[in-house]
PDB file of C-alpha atoms in Angstrom:
ATOM      1  CA  MET A 279      61.298  93.343   6.883  1.00 86.00           C
ATOM      2  CA  LEU A 280      59.982  92.475  10.338  1.00 87.00           C
ATOM      3  CA  PRO A 281      57.001  90.357   9.130  1.00 84.00           C
ATOM      4  CA  ILE A 282      59.237  88.574   6.595  1.00 87.00           C
ATOM      5  CA  GLY A 283      61.811  87.841   9.285  1.00 89.00           C
ATOM      6  CA  ALA A 284      59.104  86.528  11.626  1.00 88.00           C
ATOM      7  CA  LEU A 285      57.738  84.232   8.908  1.00 85.00           C
ATOM      8  CA  LEU A 286      61.192  82.886   8.105  1.00 88.00           C
ATOM      9  CA  ALA A 287      61.872  82.271  11.787  1.00 89.00           C
ATOM     10  CA  PHE A 288      58.561  80.457  12.203  1.00 83.00           C
ATOM     11  CA  GLU A 289      59.237  78.386   9.090  1.00 84.00           C
ATOM     12  CA  GLY A 290      62.630  77.361  10.461  1.00 88.00           C
ATOM     13  CA  TRP A 291      61.174  76.497  13.859  1.00 86.00           C
ATOM     14  CA  ALA A 292      58.335  74.465  12.315  1.00 83.00           C
ATOM     15  CA  ARG A 293      60.770  72.480  10.172  1.00 83.00           C
ATOM     16  CA  ALA A 294      63.216  71.931  13.015  1.00 87.00           C
ATOM     17  CA  THR A 295      60.514  70.675  15.413  1.00 84.00           C
ATOM     18  CA  HIS A 296      58.594  68.713  12.735  1.00 79.00           C
ATOM     19  CA  LEU A 297      55.454  70.644  13.637  1.00 78.00           C
ATOM     20  CA  GLN A 298      52.308  68.520  13.821  1.00 79.00           C
ATOM     21  CA  SER A 299      49.296  70.654  14.715  1.00 77.00           C
ATOM     22  CA  ASP A 300      45.578  70.963  13.963  1.00 78.00           C
ATOM     23  CA  SER A 301      45.761  74.760  14.204  1.00 79.00           C
ATOM     24  CA  LEU A 302      49.198  75.783  12.868  1.00 84.00           C
ATOM     25  CA  ALA A 303      51.125  75.138   9.665  1.00 85.00           C
ATOM     26  CA  PRO A 304      54.471  76.311   8.244  1.00 86.00           C
ATOM     27  CA  PRO A 305      54.201  79.359   5.968  1.00 87.00           C
ATOM     28  CA  SER A 306      55.430  77.296   2.998  1.00 88.00           C
ATOM     29  CA  GLU A 307      52.506  74.883   3.401  1.00 90.00           C
ATOM     30  CA  ILE A 308      50.081  77.799   3.710  1.00 90.00           C
ATOM     31  CA  VAL A 309      51.381  79.254   0.447  1.00 92.00           C
ATOM     32  CA  ALA A 310      51.083  75.841  -1.235  1.00 92.00           C
ATOM     33  CA  ALA A 311      47.509  75.429   0.042  1.00 93.00           C
ATOM     34  CA  LEU A 312      46.616  78.914  -1.206  1.00 93.00           C
ATOM     35  CA  ALA A 313      48.089  78.148  -4.617  1.00 94.00           C
ATOM     36  CA  GLY A 314      46.073  74.918  -4.766  1.00 93.00           C
ATOM     37  CA  ALA A 315      42.842  76.705  -3.798  1.00 93.00           C
ATOM     38  CA  LEU A 316      43.506  79.299  -6.491  1.00 93.00           C
ATOM     39  CA  ALA A 317      44.256  76.610  -9.058  1.00 93.00           C
ATOM     40  CA  ASP A 318      40.988  74.732  -8.501  1.00 91.00           C
ATOM     41  CA  HIS A 319      39.042  78.037  -8.261  1.00 91.00           C
ATOM     42  CA  SER A 320      37.437  77.083  -4.940  1.00 91.00           C
ATOM     43  CA  ILE A 321      38.739  80.152  -3.145  1.00 94.00           C
ATOM     44  CA  LEU A 322      37.784  82.366  -6.086  1.00 95.00           C
ATOM     45  CA  ALA A 323      34.183  81.112  -6.009  1.00 94.00           C
ATOM     46  CA  ALA A 324      34.077  81.703  -2.242  1.00 94.00           C
ATOM     47  CA  THR A 325      35.521  85.193  -2.761  1.00 95.00           C
ATOM     48  CA  ARG A 326      32.780  85.985  -5.290  1.00 95.00           C
ATOM     49  CA  ASP A 327      30.072  84.991  -2.804  1.00 94.00           C
ATOM     50  CA  THR A 328      31.596  86.966   0.058  1.00 95.00           C
ATOM     51  CA  LEU A 329      32.246  90.098  -1.973  1.00 95.00           C
ATOM     52  CA  PHE A 330      28.738  90.051  -3.436  1.00 96.00           C
ATOM     53  CA  ALA A 331      27.190  90.045   0.039  1.00 94.00           C
ATOM     54  CA  THR A 332      29.767  92.583   1.258  1.00 95.00           C
ATOM     55  CA  PHE A 333      29.185  95.134  -1.494  1.00 96.00           C
ATOM     56  CA  ALA A 334      25.408  94.682  -1.583  1.00 96.00           C
ATOM     57  CA  GLY A 335      25.128  95.150   2.177  1.00 95.00           C
ATOM     58  CA  LEU A 336      27.569  98.060   2.059  1.00 95.00           C
ATOM     59  CA  ALA A 337      25.554  99.813  -0.644  1.00 95.00           C
ATOM     60  CA  ILE A 338      22.234  99.379   1.161  1.00 96.00           C
ATOM     61  CA  GLY A 339      23.615 100.317   4.571  1.00 94.00           C
ATOM     62  CA  SER A 340      25.450 103.347   3.165  1.00 93.00           C
ATOM     63  CA  LEU A 341      22.342 104.707   1.459  1.00 94.00           C
ATOM     64  CA  ILE A 342      20.230 104.319   4.596  1.00 95.00           C
ATOM     65  CA  GLY A 343      22.942 105.679   6.895  1.00 93.00           C
ATOM     66  CA  LEU A 344      23.655 108.640   4.605  1.00 92.00           C
ATOM     67  CA  ALA A 345      19.983 109.576   4.317  1.00 92.00           C
ATOM     68  CA  LEU A 346      19.505 109.407   8.092  1.00 93.00           C
ATOM     69  CA  GLY A 347      22.791 111.200   8.802  1.00 91.00           C
ATOM     70  CA  ILE A 348      21.916 114.113   6.520  1.00 89.00           C
ATOM     71  CA  ALA A 349      18.414 114.333   7.969  1.00 90.00           C
ATOM     72  CA  PHE A 350      19.698 114.323  11.556  1.00 90.00           C
ATOM     73  CA  GLY A 351      22.449 116.787  10.704  1.00 87.00           C
ATOM     74  CA  ILE A 352      20.018 119.272   9.168  1.00 85.00           C
ATOM     75  CA  SER A 353      17.219 119.011  11.722  1.00 84.00           C
ATOM     76  CA  ASP A 354      18.093 119.400  15.399  1.00 85.00           C
ATOM     77  CA  THR A 355      14.509 118.519  16.314  1.00 89.00           C
ATOM     78  CA  LEU A 356      14.606 115.221  14.419  1.00 90.00           C
ATOM     79  CA  ASP A 357      18.011 114.452  15.887  1.00 87.00           C
ATOM     80  CA  ARG A 358      16.741 114.937  19.433  1.00 90.00           C
ATOM     81  CA  LEU A 359      13.598 112.894  18.773  1.00 89.00           C
ATOM     82  CA  MET A 360      15.596 109.952  17.387  1.00 90.00           C
ATOM     83  CA  GLU A 361      18.560 110.137  19.762  1.00 87.00           C
ATOM     84  CA  VAL A 362      17.253 107.567  22.248  1.00 90.00           C
ATOM     85  CA  THR A 363      16.183 105.153  19.506  1.00 89.00           C
ATOM     86  CA  VAL A 364      19.499 105.380  17.651  1.00 89.00           C
ATOM     87  CA  GLU A 365      21.618 105.025  20.783  1.00 89.00           C
ATOM     88  CA  ALA A 366      19.511 102.050  21.937  1.00 89.00           C
ATOM     89  CA  VAL A 367      19.717 100.170  18.629  1.00 90.00           C
ATOM     90  CA  ARG A 368      23.281 101.085  17.589  1.00 88.00           C
ATOM     91  CA  PRO A 369      25.097  99.051  20.305  1.00 89.00           C
ATOM     92  CA  ILE A 370      23.310  95.832  19.309  1.00 88.00           C
ATOM     93  CA  PRO A 371      25.948  93.545  17.740  1.00 88.00           C
ATOM     94  CA  SER A 372      25.028  92.757  14.150  1.00 88.00           C
ATOM     95  CA  ILE A 373      25.768  89.073  14.771  1.00 87.00           C
ATOM     96  CA  ALA A 374      23.083  89.076  17.480  1.00 88.00           C
ATOM     97  CA  LEU A 375      20.524  89.464  14.676  1.00 89.00           C
ATOM     98  CA  LEU A 376      21.461  86.075  13.196  1.00 89.00           C
ATOM     99  CA  PRO A 377      18.639  84.065  14.815  1.00 89.00           C
ATOM    100  CA  ILE A 378      16.001  86.598  13.763  1.00 89.00           C
ATOM    101  CA  ALA A 379      17.422  86.963  10.245  1.00 88.00           C
ATOM    102  CA  LEU A 380      17.674  83.184   9.848  1.00 88.00           C
ATOM    103  CA  ILE A 381      14.013  82.690  10.795  1.00 89.00           C
ATOM    104  CA  ALA A 382      12.838  85.534   8.581  1.00 87.00           C
ATOM    105  CA  LEU A 383      15.095  85.055   5.554  1.00 85.00           C
ATOM    106  CA  GLY A 384      16.674  81.607   5.757  1.00 83.00           C
ATOM    107  CA  PHE A 385      20.174  80.731   4.603  1.00 87.00           C
ATOM    108  CA  GLY A 386      21.732  82.502   1.648  1.00 85.00           C
ATOM    109  CA  TYR A 387      22.605  85.948   0.375  1.00 89.00           C
ATOM    110  CA  ARG A 388      19.560  87.823   1.699  1.00 91.00           C
ATOM    111  CA  MET A 389      20.255  87.056   5.340  1.00 92.00           C
ATOM    112  CA  GLU A 390      23.923  87.992   5.031  1.00 93.00           C
ATOM    113  CA  ILE A 391      23.205  91.200   3.113  1.00 94.00           C
ATOM    114  CA  VAL A 392      20.673  92.361   5.715  1.00 94.00           C
ATOM    115  CA  ILE A 393      23.117  91.828   8.592  1.00 95.00           C
ATOM    116  CA  VAL A 394      25.982  93.525   6.731  1.00 95.00           C
ATOM    117  CA  ALA A 395      23.709  96.468   5.887  1.00 95.00           C
ATOM    118  CA  PHE A 396      22.691  96.813   9.547  1.00 94.00           C
ATOM    119  CA  ALA A 397      26.346  96.939  10.595  1.00 94.00           C
ATOM    120  CA  CYS A 398      27.205  99.555   7.939  1.00 94.00           C
ATOM    121  CA  ILE A 399      24.395 101.970   8.758  1.00 94.00           C
ATOM    122  CA  TRP A 400      25.855 103.288  12.008  1.00 92.00           C
ATOM    123  CA  PRO A 401      29.333 104.548  11.049  1.00 91.00           C
ATOM    124  CA  ILE A 402      27.870 106.223   7.970  1.00 92.00           C
ATOM    125  CA  LEU A 403      25.065 107.778  10.013  1.00 93.00           C
ATOM    126  CA  ILE A 404      27.289 109.073  12.829  1.00 91.00           C
ATOM    127  CA  LEU A 405      30.067 110.448  10.631  1.00 91.00           C
ATOM    128  CA  SER A 406      27.783 111.931   7.971  1.00 90.00           C
ATOM    129  CA  ARG A 407      25.732 113.678  10.664  1.00 90.00           C
ATOM    130  CA  ALA A 408      28.940 115.183  12.063  1.00 89.00           C
ATOM    131  CA  ALA A 409      30.085 116.124   8.540  1.00 87.00           C
ATOM    132  CA  VAL A 410      26.805 117.896   7.770  1.00 85.00           C
ATOM    133  CA  ARG A 411      26.973 119.855  11.013  1.00 85.00           C
ATOM    134  CA  SER A 412      30.525 120.952  10.226  1.00 83.00           C
ATOM    135  CA  VAL A 413      29.578 122.491   6.862  1.00 80.00           C
ATOM    136  CA  GLU A 414      30.722 126.111   6.653  1.00 77.00           C
ATOM    137  CA  PRO A 415      27.841 128.261   8.023  1.00 77.00           C
ATOM    138  CA  ARG A 416      28.397 130.853   5.303  1.00 80.00           C
ATOM    139  CA  LEU A 417      27.504 128.258   2.678  1.00 77.00           C
ATOM    140  CA  MET A 418      24.205 127.684   4.435  1.00 74.00           C
ATOM    141  CA  GLU A 419      23.627 131.435   4.539  1.00 77.00           C
ATOM    142  CA  VAL A 420      24.227 131.608   0.781  1.00 76.00           C
ATOM    143  CA  SER A 421      21.652 128.854   0.200  1.00 75.00           C
ATOM    144  CA  ARG A 422      19.110 130.770   2.273  1.00 76.00           C
ATOM    145  CA  VAL A 423      19.837 134.009   0.428  1.00 76.00           C
ATOM    146  CA  LEU A 424      19.354 132.195  -2.877  1.00 77.00           C
ATOM    147  CA  ARG A 425      16.137 130.677  -1.479  1.00 76.00           C
ATOM    148  CA  LEU A 426      17.114 127.177  -2.521  1.00 77.00           C
ATOM    149  CA  PRO A 427      14.542 124.491  -1.770  1.00 79.00           C
ATOM    150  CA  ALA A 428      15.551 121.880   0.799  1.00 75.00           C
ATOM    151  CA  ALA A 429      16.319 119.225  -1.824  1.00 80.00           C
ATOM    152  CA  GLN A 430      18.583 121.555  -3.830  1.00 80.00           C
ATOM    153  CA  ARG A 431      20.255 122.753  -0.637  1.00 79.00           C
ATOM    154  CA  VAL A 432      21.182 119.160   0.176  1.00 79.00           C
ATOM    155  CA  LEU A 433      22.333 118.286  -3.344  1.00 81.00           C
ATOM    156  CA  LYS A 434      24.174 121.511  -4.206  1.00 80.00           C
ATOM    157  CA  ILE A 435      25.518 122.704  -0.855  1.00 81.00           C
ATOM    158  CA  ILE A 436      25.544 120.094   1.901  1.00 81.00           C
ATOM    159  CA  ILE A 437      26.628 116.912   0.099  1.00 83.00           C
ATOM    160  CA  PRO A 438      29.472 118.512  -1.938  1.00 84.00           C
ATOM    161  CA  ALA A 439      30.821 120.257   1.171  1.00 82.00           C
ATOM    162  CA  ALA A 440      30.594 117.164   3.394  1.00 84.00           C
ATOM    163  CA  LEU A 441      31.563 114.574   0.774  1.00 86.00           C
ATOM    164  CA  PRO A 442      35.258 114.155   1.756  1.00 86.00           C
ATOM    165  CA  ARG A 443      34.297 113.208   5.302  1.00 87.00           C
ATOM    166  CA  ILE A 444      31.389 111.090   4.134  1.00 88.00           C
ATOM    167  CA  PHE A 445      33.835 109.139   1.973  1.00 90.00           C
ATOM    168  CA  VAL A 446      35.962 108.452   5.063  1.00 89.00           C
ATOM    169  CA  ALA A 447      32.854 106.977   6.693  1.00 89.00           C
ATOM    170  CA  PHE A 448      32.279 104.844   3.591  1.00 91.00           C
ATOM    171  CA  ARG A 449      35.868 103.585   3.764  1.00 91.00           C
ATOM    172  CA  LEU A 450      35.398 102.634   7.400  1.00 91.00           C
ATOM    173  CA  SER A 451      32.131 100.872   6.611  1.00 93.00           C
ATOM    174  CA  ALA A 452      33.752  98.895   3.787  1.00 93.00           C
ATOM    175  CA  GLY A 453      36.110  97.242   6.250  1.00 92.00           C
ATOM    176  CA  ILE A 454      33.261  96.564   8.667  1.00 94.00           C
ATOM    177  CA  ALA A 455      31.178  95.044   5.855  1.00 95.00           C
ATOM    178  CA  LEU A 456      33.895  92.531   4.959  1.00 95.00           C
ATOM    179  CA  ILE A 457      34.446  91.586   8.601  1.00 94.00           C
ATOM    180  CA  VAL A 458      30.742  91.062   9.264  1.00 94.00           C
ATOM    181  CA  ALA A 459      30.200  89.095   6.030  1.00 95.00           C
ATOM    182  CA  VAL A 460      32.986  86.634   6.862  1.00 95.00           C
ATOM    183  CA  THR A 461      31.796  86.368  10.477  1.00 94.00           C
ATOM    184  CA  VAL A 462      28.246  85.524   9.379  1.00 94.00           C
ATOM    185  CA  GLU A 463      29.602  82.856   7.054  1.00 93.00           C
ATOM    186  CA  ILE A 464      31.731  81.356   9.816  1.00 92.00           C
ATOM    187  CA  ALA A 465      28.843  81.393  12.280  1.00 89.00           C
ATOM    188  CA  ILE A 466      25.980  80.069  10.201  1.00 87.00           C
ATOM    189  CA  ASN A 467      25.814  80.829   6.477  1.00 86.00           C
ATOM    190  CA  PRO A 468      27.201  77.966   4.340  1.00 88.00           C
ATOM    191  CA  LEU A 469      28.809  80.048   1.598  1.00 89.00           C
ATOM    192  CA  GLY A 470      31.765  82.303   0.963  1.00 92.00           C
ATOM    193  CA  LEU A 471      35.187  82.562   2.546  1.00 94.00           C
ATOM    194  CA  GLY A 472      33.916  82.063   6.087  1.00 93.00           C
ATOM    195  CA  ALA A 473      32.359  78.740   5.146  1.00 93.00           C
ATOM    196  CA  GLY A 474      35.645  77.798   3.462  1.00 94.00           C
ATOM    197  CA  ILE A 475      37.487  78.412   6.732  1.00 94.00           C
ATOM    198  CA  MET A 476      35.055  76.182   8.617  1.00 93.00           C
ATOM    199  CA  LEU A 477      35.290  73.385   6.034  1.00 93.00           C
ATOM    200  CA  ALA A 478      39.074  73.480   6.214  1.00 92.00           C
ATOM    201  CA  GLN A 479      38.953  73.404  10.014  1.00 91.00           C
ATOM    202  CA  GLN A 480      36.565  70.435  10.016  1.00 91.00           C
ATOM    203  CA  ALA A 481      38.818  68.616   7.530  1.00 90.00           C
ATOM    204  CA  LEU A 482      41.807  69.191   9.860  1.00 88.00           C
ATOM    205  CA  ARG A 483      43.588  71.259   7.203  1.00 91.00           C
ATOM    206  CA  PRO A 484      45.300  74.048   9.159  1.00 91.00           C
ATOM    207  CA  ASP A 485      47.312  75.007   6.063  1.00 91.00           C
ATOM    208  CA  LEU A 486      44.155  75.619   4.033  1.00 93.00           C
ATOM    209  CA  MET A 487      42.385  77.307   6.953  1.00 93.00           C
ATOM    210  CA  LEU A 488      45.255  79.752   7.398  1.00 93.00           C
ATOM    211  CA  ALA A 489      45.475  80.223   3.615  1.00 94.00           C
ATOM    212  CA  TYR A 490      41.873  81.463   3.686  1.00 95.00           C
ATOM    213  CA  LEU A 491      42.766  83.862   6.498  1.00 94.00           C
ATOM    214  CA  VAL A 492      45.748  85.211   4.558  1.00 93.00           C
ATOM    215  CA  TRP A 493      43.541  85.641   1.470  1.00 95.00           C
ATOM    216  CA  ILE A 494      40.896  87.541   3.450  1.00 95.00           C
ATOM    217  CA  GLY A 495      43.593  89.830   4.849  1.00 94.00           C
ATOM    218  CA  ALA A 496      44.902  90.476   1.331  1.00 94.00           C
ATOM    219  CA  ILE A 497      41.393  91.327   0.111  1.00 95.00           C
ATOM    220  CA  GLY A 498      40.837  93.732   2.994  1.00 93.00           C
ATOM    221  CA  TYR A 499      44.191  95.411   2.417  1.00 94.00           C
ATOM    222  CA  ALA A 500      43.543  95.749  -1.324  1.00 95.00           C
ATOM    223  CA  LEU A 501      40.054  97.162  -0.726  1.00 93.00           C
ATOM    224  CA  ASN A 502      41.355  99.769   1.695  1.00 92.00           C
ATOM    225  CA  MET A 503      44.187 100.745  -0.664  1.00 93.00           C
ATOM    226  CA  LEU A 504      41.770 101.176  -3.579  1.00 93.00           C
ATOM    227  CA  LEU A 505      39.469 103.369  -1.513  1.00 91.00           C
ATOM    228  CA  THR A 506      42.411 105.391  -0.175  1.00 90.00           C
ATOM    229  CA  VAL A 507      43.706 106.042  -3.690  1.00 90.00           C
ATOM    230  CA  ALA A 508      40.193 106.950  -4.860  1.00 89.00           C
ATOM    231  CA  GLN A 509      39.806 109.344  -1.926  1.00 87.00           C
ATOM    232  CA  ARG A 510      43.058 111.148  -2.715  1.00 86.00           C
ATOM    233  CA  ARG A 511      42.314 111.311  -6.436  1.00 86.00           C
ATOM    234  CA  LEU A 512      38.777 112.609  -5.927  1.00 82.00           C
ATOM    235  CA  PHE A 513      39.312 115.066  -3.095  1.00 78.00           C
ATOM    236  CA  GLY A 514      43.013 115.976  -3.062  1.00 69.00           C
ATOM    237  CA  ARG A 515      43.899 118.025   0.010  1.00 62.00           C
ATOM    238  CA  ALA A 516      40.331 117.755   1.269  1.00 55.00           C
ATOM    239  CA  ALA A 517      41.017 114.052   1.840  1.00 53.00           C
ATOM    240  CA  LEU A 518      43.444 114.991   4.608  1.00 52.00           C
ATOM    241  CA  SER A 519      40.776 116.905   6.507  1.00 52.00           C
ATOM    242  CA  GLY A 520      38.418 113.969   6.013  1.00 52.00           C
ATOM    243  CA  ASP A 521      40.982 111.556   7.465  1.00 56.00           C
ATOM    244  CA  SER A 522      41.395 113.787  10.505  1.00 52.00           C
ATOM    245  CA  LEU A 523      37.728 113.160  11.333  1.00 50.00           C
TER     246      LEU A 523
END
């Protein structure tokens, strides 16, 4: 009830003061602008572009991060050899790669997907490495007794045991992917929801600009809810231990 009460109070204040602003708009006007953008399909087309880059970058970054995380989790030697490189590259903001990506790839999906993938690698890598190292030692002993090859050990022992926590990392990366995709579009890439925000701002349409922000928040909330439900359905009680990570 608190958010609803705050919106009603802001609506009343905006109407009472006859709000005229380039950055704020009454909630009723935001809802009307959102309905108009949905009716003419402009926000739906922008959503398609943003989600395509988000999911493509998420998939690529997750695969790379998972492969590296499992490798580092299994091999202490490899982990020590790559520690300096990983810790030197990981703090680089993904948005800082925009000039390089723009020169190499130009505007469009490819540039955005590469930057989103770069941002998604690190949470998957860090959390999957920790998940692999927390696998029950007795399971590893069983794999050695059975003389399983390395590939079968990963597929039959390590991944199934670590999967609940790996899924938590994927859920975290999904939110990061959406944030980075919209940020890239706001900063430089002329497509998607971020570009829609900038066009609305340049047209002095605060109602439409805020409608895009509300829509992005709804998408992020829905995505997290879907992944949370999937996590509980797939892993049951194991999902709780994954969340505690």
